Amino acid sequence: MNSNTTIISKLRQDLLKWEGYKPPVSGQRDTLGLGPLESIFPNGVFPKSSVHELVCASSEQAAASGGLVSGMLSALMQPGGVCVWIGRDRRLFAPALSAFGVEPHQVVFISLMNDKDILWVMEEALKCPGLTAVVCELRDMDFKQSRRFQLAVEHSRVTGFVLRNATGKLGSTACAARWQVKALPSTDLGGLPGLGFPRWQVDLLKVRNGQTGSWVLEWQEGHFVPVIETVIHAERQAG
Amino acid sequence: MQKRFMAIWFRHLLTDGLARRRPELKDLPFVLAAPVKNKSIIIASSMVAEREGAFTDMAVADARAAVAELVVIDEVAGQTVKLLRLIGLGCIRYTPMVSIDLPDKLILDISGCAHLWGGEREYLKEIVLKLRAAGFDARAAIADTPGAAWAVARFAYKRPIIATGGQAAAITTLPPAALRLEPDILERLQKLGFRNIGPLLELPASVLRRRFGQGLLLRIDQALGRVEEYRELLVPPVPYTERLPCLEPIRNVPGIEIAIERLLSVLCLRLQEEGMGLRKAFLKCHRIDGRKVQVGISTTKGSHSVSHLMRLFRLQIDKIEPALGIELFVLEAPRVEPMETVQEQLWAESKGLGDTALAELLDRIAGKVGPQAIRRFLPAEHYWPERSVKLATSLSEEPAVAWPKALRPIRLLSIPEPIEVMALVPDHPPKLFTHKGKRHTIAKADGPERIGREWWQDKGEHRDYYRVEDGEGQRYWLFRSGHYDGGDARWYLHGYFA
């Protein structure tokens, strides 16, 4: 019995390795400083060379997702790193990125009108090893497209983020993770009137080889700060 | 093979050149003048001015006394070389070997060229008529040596074509100035009574050398063809063009791909040798039915990589309509730029805006969806939100000022959308707003942040911005246009905060 569990855990580790989740080298833990968003993944390593899917049901959720992605980008982009942001009719306002620790002039914006072009550009960008991350806003993404994206990043080690509308039923995905971000009311800052730090309800709806979860996060002074203890759902395997 | 030379003498080179650019001067007596020793001296005089008595080397004041309506124009230095070079490049269609002889002549080596125009007479006529039609007062002559040709073009009245070996006979009656001598030698010859070249040819060389130096002998020998004259040829700028004719017309995609690849490999090799990078290229496909199809690519950074340029062209192949077949491919690169060669890196660590892979990606995207879709923003020194960013002109442009620290929404609507608002007290943040039929109750608000309109740019009211948060925690950027008591104060939604 005991030997069986060790064999299974060993096989799991091997599978993870083949899928690109490298365990951290002992004594050299390469954390990004994403806090709970990082520790949920296998081995506690944020999957950099994979695609993350963010589901946005409304403009407000899209803005909140944009905030979360920008926060993650600031951790991923070392000084000088470049990100490509593929969007629809220029909605993203570049100066806002500086509040999330991303230098807006290091981001190349590509604005397109139809999904066909966006998919093509996204795939090309994901194949480009000169980039740190690619963000793209899509109307809809099916399994086939997510699979293509995932295959593209496996060679280039680029991190991809897809902000998609939540139209209809959410099907299966080949992405490493599926997130949903909702804005939450901010708290007062020590009795001062006005708005506090931006606060979100971050749900990890699906994750490959990991645990889904749900957090309340605040963006404070350039870091994600958890507000309430994480609620860990039952372990599930997906993908 | 017997060498033949043609000399073209431009009598009014500078003034003709100017009259070509400014046709209104054509019938006016005008001169080009430059200050020499505190005096304005005529450098070049137009034909009309010369007829009325204003000559080269006269003082402008004297010329004005002779010609009442004289137009004096300041001379621009370097025009002579420029004009001669331009005309010379134009003459390359008649012979590949053209050289400039300052100040006012062109020497063409026409050996073996004249028969293509039906003989030397027709050849000379063609060139001189072309030049005269272009407005240049040109005279030309053909002889075995450049010296003799020029002497005849400049000083002889008739018979511009000197038969082979006839140069000595042709120049005997011409004045010594026809030998292209120094002014002081000319002056001495004048004093000694040499009115023609003829008597000079009869004197022994030792006598001439003792009295006038080696220069005179050299010029005589050059004119008679005993000594060869060396000159610098004009080299036209070589365009980056490659041609690929096909024996069989090409009709399918693989064939076109092979053709492009072959053209690119030749062109890129040449670019690489010259240290240049391609910025813009056109592929012209000449079809059997006489039509021409053209596709173009452009790059953000000079490139001479066959694989990258091939990938850009592959995106354009769909646009080539081969119809019955393509018989000739021409690849032109009208825009190239010097490229800094980068050492190949084994471990490319630095991922930045200068990365080649990024430039190549953007080229591909620009080729597929158009370059206007790609934008990079830099901060602009404006508070007005719509103007607070400007487009970067290149990938390497750095921000001149720091990005502003003020909180801005992550999604900004390009056109603010009108909303219905209720506020408790005038000048208070709103309590309630309705956007697209949905009602939002505001729980928290920050503001107002007043942003004044830049009156020198456009007219209108200032904006009072509020950051508000509704009961569900969604954050918005609202503004009131104008003062509350202005009567026409309107509320708008301008963006969404994260």
XYZ file of C-alpha atoms in Angstrom:
737
model
C 0.000 0.000 0.000
C 2.684 2.362 1.070
C 4.809 1.501 -1.907
C 1.834 2.162 -4.191
C 1.406 5.760 -2.988
C 5.096 6.470 -3.364
C 5.020 5.050 -6.873
C 1.984 7.187 -7.732
C 3.504 10.355 -6.310
C 6.720 9.616 -8.160
C 4.772 9.174 -11.417
C 2.944 12.431 -10.758
C 6.214 14.255 -10.319
C 7.451 12.776 -13.583
C 4.290 13.861 -15.382
C 4.716 17.364 -14.041
C 8.279 17.438 -15.238
C 7.241 16.382 -18.729
C 4.584 19.045 -18.776
C 7.132 21.713 -18.018
C 6.601 22.246 -14.279
C 10.140 22.058 -13.066
C 10.597 21.628 -9.339
C 12.693 24.425 -7.870
C 16.365 23.640 -7.583
C 17.187 23.115 -3.941
C 18.506 26.197 -2.260
C 17.414 28.432 -5.141
C 13.750 29.227 -4.990
C 12.738 31.488 -7.801
C 9.588 33.123 -6.527
C 7.888 35.944 -8.305
C 6.369 37.448 -5.224
C 2.813 36.792 -6.280
C 1.905 35.431 -2.877
C -1.065 33.046 -2.855
C -1.389 33.164 -6.625
C 1.945 31.426 -6.854
C 1.732 28.882 -4.076
C -1.374 27.221 -5.470
C 0.471 25.842 -8.480
C 2.362 22.538 -8.442
C 5.656 22.834 -6.577
C 4.692 26.416 -5.750
C 6.021 27.661 -9.080
C 3.935 29.989 -11.183
C 3.707 28.422 -14.677
C 5.494 31.027 -16.739
C 5.587 29.280 -20.074
C 1.892 28.661 -20.356
C -1.343 30.413 -21.154
C -3.722 31.734 -18.512
C -7.343 32.367 -19.274
C -9.314 35.124 -17.560
C -13.065 35.134 -17.861
C -14.686 38.560 -17.896
C -18.461 38.840 -17.841
C -18.663 42.644 -18.061
C -16.649 45.765 -18.731
C -16.132 46.138 -15.008
C -14.793 42.599 -14.719
C -12.593 43.201 -17.739
C -11.112 46.204 -15.958
C -10.542 44.160 -12.799
C -8.946 41.351 -14.858
C -6.760 43.945 -16.530
C -5.627 45.051 -13.093
C -4.776 41.504 -12.007
C -2.905 40.813 -15.245
C -0.956 44.065 -14.924
C -0.011 43.124 -11.392
C 1.224 39.723 -12.567
C 3.064 41.377 -15.472
C 4.955 43.629 -13.116
C 6.299 40.521 -11.406
C 7.053 38.717 -14.671
C 8.669 41.576 -16.570
C 12.189 42.175 -15.438
C 13.473 45.666 -16.189
C 13.600 45.985 -19.946
C 11.176 43.156 -20.632
C 8.604 43.685 -23.333
C 4.951 42.750 -23.375
C 2.533 42.753 -26.286
C -1.069 43.674 -25.492
C -3.487 42.736 -28.229
C -6.782 44.500 -27.774
C -9.956 45.607 -29.380
C -10.372 49.250 -30.464
C -7.859 50.676 -28.012
C -9.676 50.384 -24.704
C -6.669 49.959 -22.466
C -5.314 53.240 -21.146
C -1.533 52.984 -21.046
C -0.738 55.424 -18.179
C -2.798 53.278 -15.794
C -0.244 50.482 -16.085
C 2.371 52.496 -14.231
C 0.210 52.241 -11.087
C 0.625 48.446 -11.323
C 4.383 48.587 -11.644
C 4.546 48.089 -15.410
C 6.334 50.668 -17.500
C 3.773 51.560 -20.178
C 6.397 52.296 -22.820
C 7.607 48.686 -22.595
C 4.233 47.492 -23.802
C 3.470 47.281 -27.506
C -0.247 47.680 -28.168
C -1.869 46.061 -31.142
C -5.465 46.977 -31.774
C -7.492 44.801 -34.082
C -11.122 44.533 -34.951
C -11.876 40.888 -35.685
C -11.166 37.711 -33.769
C -9.541 36.000 -36.725
C -6.722 38.553 -36.831
C -6.408 38.558 -33.051
C -5.963 34.790 -32.992
C -3.328 34.927 -35.712
C -1.381 37.748 -34.047
C -1.658 36.093 -30.626
C -0.242 32.836 -31.926
C 2.610 34.589 -33.739
C 3.404 36.657 -30.648
C 3.390 33.615 -28.387
C 5.965 31.978 -30.662
C 8.305 34.978 -30.325
C 11.051 34.297 -27.785
C 11.931 37.989 -27.509
C 8.843 38.723 -25.428
C 8.111 38.288 -21.753
C 4.351 38.113 -21.945
C 1.466 38.479 -24.345
C -1.976 39.633 -23.301
C -4.909 39.360 -25.630
C -8.570 40.277 -25.445
C -10.792 37.781 -27.216
C -14.501 37.408 -27.625
C -14.494 33.644 -27.443
C -11.964 30.851 -27.330
C -12.613 27.176 -27.877
C -10.512 24.192 -26.897
C -8.737 23.983 -30.231
C -7.505 27.563 -30.037
C -6.359 27.224 -26.438
C -4.456 24.087 -27.440
C -2.717 25.970 -30.258
C -1.710 28.748 -27.868
C -0.400 26.252 -25.360
C 1.667 24.509 -28.049
C 3.069 27.852 -29.188
C 4.346 28.848 -25.756
C 5.976 25.521 -25.004
C 8.975 26.401 -27.173
C 9.229 30.122 -26.629
C 8.703 30.189 -22.808
C 6.439 33.235 -23.148
C 3.630 33.770 -20.670
C 0.253 34.274 -22.298
C -2.891 35.821 -20.842
C -6.234 35.634 -22.606
C -8.974 37.965 -21.449
C -12.156 36.491 -22.844
C -15.815 37.257 -22.632
C -17.988 34.811 -20.753
C -20.471 34.291 -23.541
C -22.342 31.005 -23.318
C -20.991 27.961 -21.595
C -17.326 27.786 -20.704
C -15.948 24.686 -22.360
C -12.831 22.759 -21.604
C -9.512 24.471 -22.048
C -5.900 23.536 -22.616
C -4.725 26.591 -20.709
C -2.797 26.117 -17.496
C -5.328 28.047 -15.474
C -8.681 29.753 -15.771
C -9.277 32.759 -13.561
C -12.181 34.991 -12.823
C -11.735 38.363 -11.172
C -14.500 40.450 -9.647
C -14.152 43.809 -7.999
C -14.981 43.999 -4.297
C -15.777 47.098 -2.247
C -12.609 48.573 -0.862
C -12.186 49.348 2.820
C -11.580 52.684 4.424
C -8.021 53.657 5.058
C -8.102 54.275 8.758
C -11.322 56.208 8.701
C -10.348 58.427 5.784
C -13.109 59.081 3.279
C -12.801 57.940 -0.302
C -11.621 54.788 -2.001
C -9.145 52.358 -0.534
C -6.798 49.981 -2.296
C -8.314 48.113 -5.224
C -9.708 44.849 -3.908
C -10.708 41.825 -5.931
C -12.310 38.477 -5.507
C -9.964 36.207 -7.447
C -11.296 32.759 -8.318
C -9.139 30.078 -9.813
C -11.827 28.118 -11.639
C -9.578 25.559 -13.277
C -5.964 24.634 -12.943
C -3.903 21.902 -14.442
C -2.437 19.569 -11.810
C -3.269 21.855 -8.956
C -5.927 22.986 -6.565
C -8.571 25.504 -7.444
C -9.087 28.250 -4.961
C -10.588 31.563 -4.166
C -8.961 34.590 -2.585
C -9.674 38.165 -1.736
C -6.673 40.210 -2.782
C -5.719 43.832 -2.535
C -3.145 45.629 -4.618
C -1.070 47.570 -2.139
C 2.103 49.429 -2.960
C 3.109 47.134 -5.786
C 2.173 43.778 -4.211
C -0.780 41.456 -3.961
C -1.859 41.228 -0.356
C -4.337 38.522 0.697
C -7.169 39.814 2.831
C -8.961 36.697 4.094
C -7.656 33.184 4.492
C -7.763 31.172 1.299
C -10.631 28.787 0.785
C -9.243 25.660 -0.817
C -11.731 23.542 -2.667
C -11.474 19.822 -3.061
C -8.505 18.715 -5.074
C -9.391 18.120 -8.663
C -7.602 17.105 -11.748
C -8.268 18.940 -14.938
C -6.741 19.067 -18.364
C 40.320 49.645 -81.189
C 40.602 53.327 -81.877
C 39.406 55.399 -78.955
C 36.898 58.133 -79.664
C 35.971 60.888 -77.285
C 33.224 63.434 -77.189
C 33.513 66.700 -75.320
C 30.426 68.678 -74.390
C 30.937 72.294 -73.516
C 28.253 74.192 -71.629
C 28.539 77.834 -72.386
C 26.076 79.065 -69.762
C 25.943 76.110 -67.431
C 24.983 77.887 -64.199
C 22.527 80.336 -65.680
C 20.887 77.694 -67.855
C 20.525 75.456 -64.843
C 18.897 78.224 -62.858
C 16.585 79.230 -65.701
C 15.462 75.605 -65.920
C 14.407 75.700 -62.291
C 12.956 79.216 -62.497
C 11.433 79.613 -65.950
C 10.441 83.229 -65.262
C 14.135 84.169 -65.541
C 14.465 82.790 -69.038
C 13.958 86.029 -70.965
C 15.501 88.364 -68.404
C 19.113 89.532 -68.368
C 20.295 87.909 -65.136
C 23.696 87.198 -63.672
C 25.021 85.175 -60.760
C 27.329 87.223 -58.573
C 29.627 86.509 -55.650
C 31.697 88.892 -53.535
C 35.401 88.903 -54.418
C 37.670 91.302 -52.482
C 34.777 93.456 -51.269
C 33.422 93.739 -54.761
C 30.497 91.918 -56.224
C 31.774 90.140 -59.316
C 29.725 88.358 -61.956
C 30.393 84.612 -61.843
C 28.045 83.602 -64.610
C 26.010 85.585 -67.022
C 22.941 84.467 -68.930
C 22.770 84.588 -72.705
C 20.414 87.554 -72.684
C 22.633 89.452 -70.257
C 25.721 88.754 -72.343
C 23.996 90.037 -75.437
C 23.262 93.273 -73.637
C 26.803 93.675 -72.332
C 27.119 92.055 -68.920
C 29.969 89.556 -69.013
C 31.573 87.169 -66.607
C 34.264 88.702 -64.338
C 32.751 92.184 -64.615
C 31.884 94.035 -61.434
C 28.145 94.047 -60.839
C 28.165 97.843 -60.525
C 29.695 98.183 -64.001
C 27.251 95.673 -65.461
C 24.341 97.562 -63.900
C 25.522 100.689 -65.659
C 25.470 98.825 -68.986
C 22.258 96.883 -68.478
C 19.526 98.807 -66.697
C 17.189 95.912 -65.856
C 19.912 93.474 -64.778
C 18.750 90.860 -62.293
C 21.497 89.914 -59.860
C 21.258 86.618 -57.998
C 23.673 85.408 -55.346
C 25.709 82.424 -56.415
C 25.245 79.189 -54.493
C 28.527 77.339 -54.100
C 28.803 73.817 -55.460
C 26.108 74.195 -58.098
C 28.510 73.560 -60.973
C 29.522 70.105 -59.803
C 25.920 69.252 -58.987
C 24.651 70.256 -62.417
C 27.456 68.564 -64.306
C 26.981 65.403 -62.288
C 23.272 65.339 -63.019
C 23.781 65.885 -66.743
C 26.599 63.339 -66.732
C 24.399 60.701 -65.108
C 21.816 61.440 -67.769
C 24.480 60.880 -70.454
C 25.210 57.388 -69.166
C 22.485 56.195 -71.481
C 24.787 57.087 -74.402
C 28.000 55.611 -73.044
C 28.968 53.934 -69.796
C 32.065 56.105 -69.395
C 31.294 59.694 -68.560
C 33.560 62.035 -66.633
C 33.245 65.572 -65.382
C 35.803 68.193 -66.310
C 35.346 71.334 -64.250
C 34.277 74.035 -64.644
C 31.985 73.528 -67.614
C 32.518 70.366 -69.611
C 31.751 66.688 -69.814
C 34.042 64.176 -71.492
C 32.395 61.027 -72.860
C 34.376 57.996 -73.958
C 32.224 56.954 -76.898
C 34.435 54.218 -78.346
C 32.132 51.647 -79.881
C 28.919 53.418 -78.938
C 28.154 55.774 -81.822
C 27.096 53.128 -84.325
C 24.143 52.248 -82.126
C 22.699 55.640 -82.978
C 23.545 55.292 -86.656
C 26.952 56.944 -86.793
C 28.841 59.715 -85.057
C 26.962 62.533 -86.755
C 23.557 61.224 -85.634
C 24.957 60.411 -82.226
C 26.265 63.938 -81.711
C 23.096 65.468 -83.067
C 20.961 63.386 -80.742
C 22.908 64.394 -77.637
C 23.184 68.062 -78.476
C 19.527 68.357 -79.429
C 18.481 66.590 -76.218
C 20.598 68.971 -74.140
C 19.362 72.029 -75.991
C 15.785 70.891 -75.589
C 16.478 70.671 -71.859
C 17.546 74.319 -71.948
C 21.319 73.959 -71.906
C 23.405 75.862 -74.403
C 25.666 72.938 -75.276
C 28.284 72.468 -77.968
C 29.913 69.135 -78.616
C 32.684 67.672 -80.737
C 34.112 64.220 -81.363
C 37.801 63.425 -81.787
C 40.416 60.803 -80.958
C 41.498 62.604 -77.790
C 39.551 64.449 -75.133
C 41.850 67.457 -75.551
C 41.210 67.816 -79.253
C 37.499 67.192 -78.850
C 37.237 69.903 -76.258
C 39.345 72.364 -78.273
C 37.063 71.903 -81.269
C 33.874 72.047 -79.185
C 34.992 75.241 -77.509
C 36.750 77.180 -80.270
C 35.898 75.784 -83.717
C 32.940 77.113 -85.651
C 32.272 74.181 -87.926
C 32.920 70.474 -88.389
C 32.533 69.137 -84.911
C 33.572 65.623 -85.940
C 37.300 65.143 -86.385
C 38.214 62.013 -88.289
C 40.684 59.573 -86.774
C 44.215 61.024 -86.801
C 43.022 64.447 -87.862
C 43.411 66.195 -84.526
C 46.656 68.010 -85.375
C 45.127 69.517 -88.501
C 41.965 70.403 -86.652
C 43.606 72.384 -83.872
C 46.297 74.285 -85.827
C 44.016 77.212 -86.532
C 42.653 77.402 -82.979
C 44.000 79.843 -80.359
C 46.400 78.527 -77.676
C 43.634 78.712 -75.048
C 42.170 75.603 -76.709
C 45.035 73.616 -75.165
C 43.662 74.109 -71.602
C 46.736 76.046 -70.400
C 47.445 78.004 -67.240
C 46.573 81.735 -67.455
C 50.185 82.913 -67.074
C 51.427 80.663 -69.896
C 48.594 81.911 -72.071
C 49.601 85.486 -71.296
C 53.209 84.802 -72.264
C 52.156 83.121 -75.516
C 49.970 86.114 -76.257
C 52.915 88.454 -75.677
C 55.162 86.430 -77.947
C 52.602 86.575 -80.727
C 51.331 83.006 -80.814
C 47.818 83.564 -82.068
C 47.305 79.940 -83.193
C 48.415 76.548 -82.053
C 49.954 75.749 -85.465
C 53.349 77.449 -84.994
C 53.693 75.871 -81.535
C 53.511 72.399 -83.024
C 56.407 73.152 -85.330
C 58.795 74.259 -82.590
C 61.150 71.681 -81.052
C 60.069 70.326 -77.694
C 63.257 71.419 -75.902
C 62.625 75.063 -76.812
C 59.046 74.944 -75.605
C 60.016 73.207 -72.400
C 62.675 75.798 -71.597
C 60.359 78.734 -72.139
C 56.953 77.468 -71.009
C 57.622 74.414 -68.851
C 56.508 70.797 -69.112
C 52.823 71.726 -68.771
C 52.506 73.043 -72.291
C 54.190 69.978 -73.798
C 51.934 67.674 -71.840
C 48.842 69.488 -73.064
C 50.031 69.341 -76.681
C 50.817 65.643 -76.368
C 47.437 65.013 -74.806
C 45.618 66.866 -77.531
C 47.471 64.988 -80.261
C 47.020 61.628 -78.570
C 50.681 60.930 -77.802
C 49.991 60.768 -74.084
C 46.937 59.173 -72.582
C 44.784 61.193 -70.261
C 43.302 59.638 -67.153
C 40.041 60.764 -65.693
C 37.633 59.793 -62.961
C 34.448 58.217 -64.248
C 31.005 59.003 -62.905
C 29.554 56.053 -61.059
C 25.776 56.053 -60.880
C 24.221 54.955 -57.590
C 23.511 51.276 -58.027
C 19.923 50.445 -57.154
C 19.198 47.300 -55.188
C 17.374 45.343 -57.841
C 17.380 41.698 -58.750
C 15.712 40.099 -61.768
C 14.689 36.521 -62.323
C 13.404 35.616 -65.785
C 11.664 32.277 -66.059
C 11.850 29.924 -68.993
C 8.394 28.568 -68.285
C 5.705 30.847 -66.888
C 5.149 30.340 -63.176
C 1.573 29.828 -62.079
C 1.549 28.247 -58.648
C 2.482 29.176 -55.112
C 5.518 26.882 -54.708
C 6.986 28.305 -57.907
C 6.519 31.866 -56.712
C 8.056 30.956 -53.359
C 11.126 29.496 -55.016
C 11.470 32.601 -57.171
C 11.240 34.945 -54.190
C 13.676 32.872 -52.197
C 16.203 32.899 -55.005
C 15.912 36.642 -55.493
C 16.159 37.275 -51.772
C 19.228 35.136 -51.315
C 21.103 37.104 -53.994
C 19.919 40.467 -52.719
C 20.553 39.653 -49.065
C 24.061 38.466 -49.815
C 24.773 41.790 -51.464
C 23.169 43.751 -48.628
C 25.204 41.779 -46.138
C 28.442 42.513 -47.960
C 27.685 46.210 -47.995
C 26.505 46.255 -44.395
C 23.022 47.400 -45.322
C 19.618 46.320 -44.114
C 16.425 46.299 -46.126
C 13.581 48.527 -44.973
C 11.194 48.354 -47.891
C 11.004 46.024 -50.862
C 8.714 45.480 -53.801
C 8.242 42.326 -55.804
C 7.089 43.059 -59.323
C 5.718 40.122 -61.221
C 5.480 40.582 -64.994
C 2.770 38.336 -66.374
C 2.450 36.794 -69.788
C -0.595 38.904 -70.582
C 1.509 42.041 -70.230
C 0.119 43.048 -66.837
C 2.227 43.698 -63.784
C 1.364 42.625 -60.238
C 3.180 44.135 -57.347
C 3.392 43.341 -53.645
C 5.469 45.112 -51.037
C 6.872 44.532 -47.590
C 8.440 46.853 -45.070
C 10.385 46.284 -41.891
C 10.720 48.268 -38.688
C 14.457 47.661 -38.533
C 16.885 47.058 -41.369
C 17.224 43.362 -42.095
C 19.188 41.158 -44.468
C 17.930 37.870 -43.171
C 16.531 35.711 -45.968
C 14.327 33.677 -43.656
C 12.722 36.740 -42.085
C 12.103 38.554 -45.373
C 10.827 35.324 -46.886
C 8.310 35.001 -44.068
C 7.122 38.551 -44.731
C 6.713 37.817 -48.427
C 4.920 34.553 -47.718
C 2.125 36.590 -46.132
C 1.770 38.536 -49.372
C 1.830 35.636 -51.818
C -1.978 35.321 -51.695
C -2.218 38.784 -53.209
C -0.253 37.779 -56.310
C -2.617 36.845 -59.113
C -0.554 34.803 -61.593
C -3.344 34.447 -64.205
C -1.726 32.724 -67.221
C 1.693 32.760 -65.638
C 4.532 35.005 -64.542
C 7.560 35.219 -66.771
C 9.718 37.737 -64.927
C 10.188 38.508 -61.263
C 11.864 41.770 -60.274
C 12.755 42.418 -56.655
C 13.487 46.024 -55.816
C 14.631 47.474 -52.522
C 14.030 51.212 -52.737
C 14.764 51.775 -49.064
C 17.794 50.361 -47.317
C 19.696 51.612 -44.312
C 23.104 50.941 -42.813
C 22.886 48.163 -40.291
C 24.927 47.711 -37.199
C 26.145 44.161 -37.191
C 25.352 42.363 -34.000
C 27.384 39.562 -32.690
C 25.468 36.322 -32.527
C 24.647 35.464 -28.960
C 24.607 31.926 -27.728
C 22.508 32.741 -24.709
C 20.292 35.632 -25.634
C 19.478 36.877 -22.164
C 18.317 40.405 -22.780
C 14.757 40.534 -23.918
C 14.121 44.128 -24.728
C 12.696 46.492 -27.271
C 15.902 46.203 -29.307
C 15.381 42.473 -29.735
C 15.554 41.268 -33.328
C 12.857 38.660 -32.777
C 10.466 41.388 -31.622
C 11.213 43.574 -34.635
C 10.623 40.595 -36.899
C 7.352 39.774 -35.146
C 6.118 43.340 -35.575
C 7.095 43.241 -39.263
C 5.022 40.108 -39.734
C 2.055 41.646 -37.919
C 2.360 44.837 -39.935
C 2.457 42.780 -43.111
C -0.676 40.880 -42.147
C -2.937 43.483 -40.555
C -1.313 46.787 -41.457
C 1.210 48.931 -39.584
C -1.455 51.267 -38.188
C -2.587 48.570 -35.743
C 0.721 48.601 -33.857
C 1.167 51.320 -31.307
C 3.517 52.127 -28.499
C 2.771 54.972 -26.133
C 4.948 57.564 -24.466
C 3.870 60.113 -21.864
C 2.960 63.543 -23.170
C 2.990 66.584 -20.946
C -0.756 67.148 -20.911
C -3.257 66.657 -18.104
C -6.220 66.259 -20.467
C -6.657 62.458 -20.489
C -7.106 62.079 -24.239
C -3.858 63.922 -24.873
C -1.793 62.509 -22.030
C -0.183 59.898 -24.269
C 1.513 60.255 -27.599
C 2.550 57.639 -30.103
C 6.178 56.575 -30.182
C 7.722 56.940 -33.609
C 10.123 54.041 -33.242
C 10.786 51.071 -31.030
C 13.882 52.685 -29.574
C 12.273 55.973 -28.551
C 12.459 56.520 -24.802
C 10.027 58.608 -22.738
C 11.225 62.182 -22.371
C 9.322 62.701 -19.092
C 8.313 60.320 -16.337
C 4.911 58.664 -16.452
C 2.460 60.636 -14.305
C 1.662 59.268 -10.867
C -2.021 60.266 -10.849
C -4.488 57.374 -10.666
C -6.001 56.665 -14.047
C -8.565 54.043 -15.099
C -7.214 50.930 -16.760
C -9.952 51.034 -19.394
C -10.682 54.424 -20.867
C -13.616 54.976 -23.192
C -12.475 56.750 -26.318
C -15.693 58.812 -26.282
C -17.134 59.544 -22.805
C -20.631 58.116 -22.460
C -23.375 60.348 -21.022
C -24.952 59.207 -17.738
C -27.848 60.322 -15.548
C -26.702 61.435 -12.118
C -28.238 62.332 -8.792
C -26.252 64.236 -6.213
C -27.331 65.275 -2.736
C -25.791 68.697 -2.716
C -24.426 70.659 -5.646
C -20.662 70.184 -5.916
C -20.857 66.911 -4.038
C -19.903 63.617 -5.597
C -22.927 61.918 -7.108
C -24.993 59.480 -5.085
C -26.495 57.548 -7.932
C -25.862 57.194 -11.634
C -27.543 55.382 -14.481
C -25.521 54.066 -17.364
C -27.140 52.211 -20.243
C -30.293 51.691 -18.191
C -28.447 50.169 -15.238
C -28.552 51.999 -11.949
C -25.441 52.140 -9.769
C -25.572 53.329 -6.172
C -22.340 54.985 -5.173
C -20.886 53.954 -1.858
C -17.573 55.761 -1.890
C -16.163 58.610 -3.928
C -12.957 60.544 -4.324
C -12.683 63.905 -5.946
C -13.169 66.161 -7.611
C -9.981 66.344 -9.624
C -10.414 69.308 -11.882
C -8.743 69.090 -15.278
C -8.874 72.325 -17.189
C -9.281 72.331 -20.899
C -6.262 73.499 -22.823
C -7.733 76.729 -24.192
C -4.998 77.086 -26.784
C -5.971 73.755 -28.297
C -9.745 73.756 -28.235
C -12.713 75.479 -26.648
C -15.087 74.068 -24.073
C -15.689 73.452 -20.399
C -13.307 72.030 -17.843
C -13.971 68.608 -16.319
C -14.373 67.648 -12.677
C -13.387 64.005 -12.325
C -14.589 61.692 -9.540
C -13.389 58.212 -8.740
C -16.440 56.392 -7.447
C -17.177 52.892 -6.199
C -20.602 51.354 -6.248
C -22.098 48.928 -3.755
C -20.669 45.906 -5.556
C -17.164 47.295 -5.496
C -16.981 48.255 -9.149
C -14.959 51.415 -9.631
C -15.654 54.080 -12.255
C -14.226 57.365 -13.454
C -16.990 59.928 -13.849
C -16.764 63.569 -14.727
C -18.974 66.611 -14.834
C -18.368 68.867 -17.759
C -18.503 72.486 -16.623
C -19.737 74.109 -13.427
C -22.716 72.717 -11.583
C -24.611 75.991 -11.763
C -23.648 76.559 -15.358
C -27.012 75.233 -16.482
C -25.588 72.863 -19.061
C -23.509 70.727 -16.719
C -23.491 67.182 -18.031
C -22.182 63.979 -16.495
C -20.190 61.363 -18.313
C -18.642 57.980 -17.649
C -15.071 57.990 -18.900
C -13.450 54.818 -17.667
C -13.277 51.765 -15.453
C -10.762 51.296 -12.667
C -9.365 47.902 -11.890
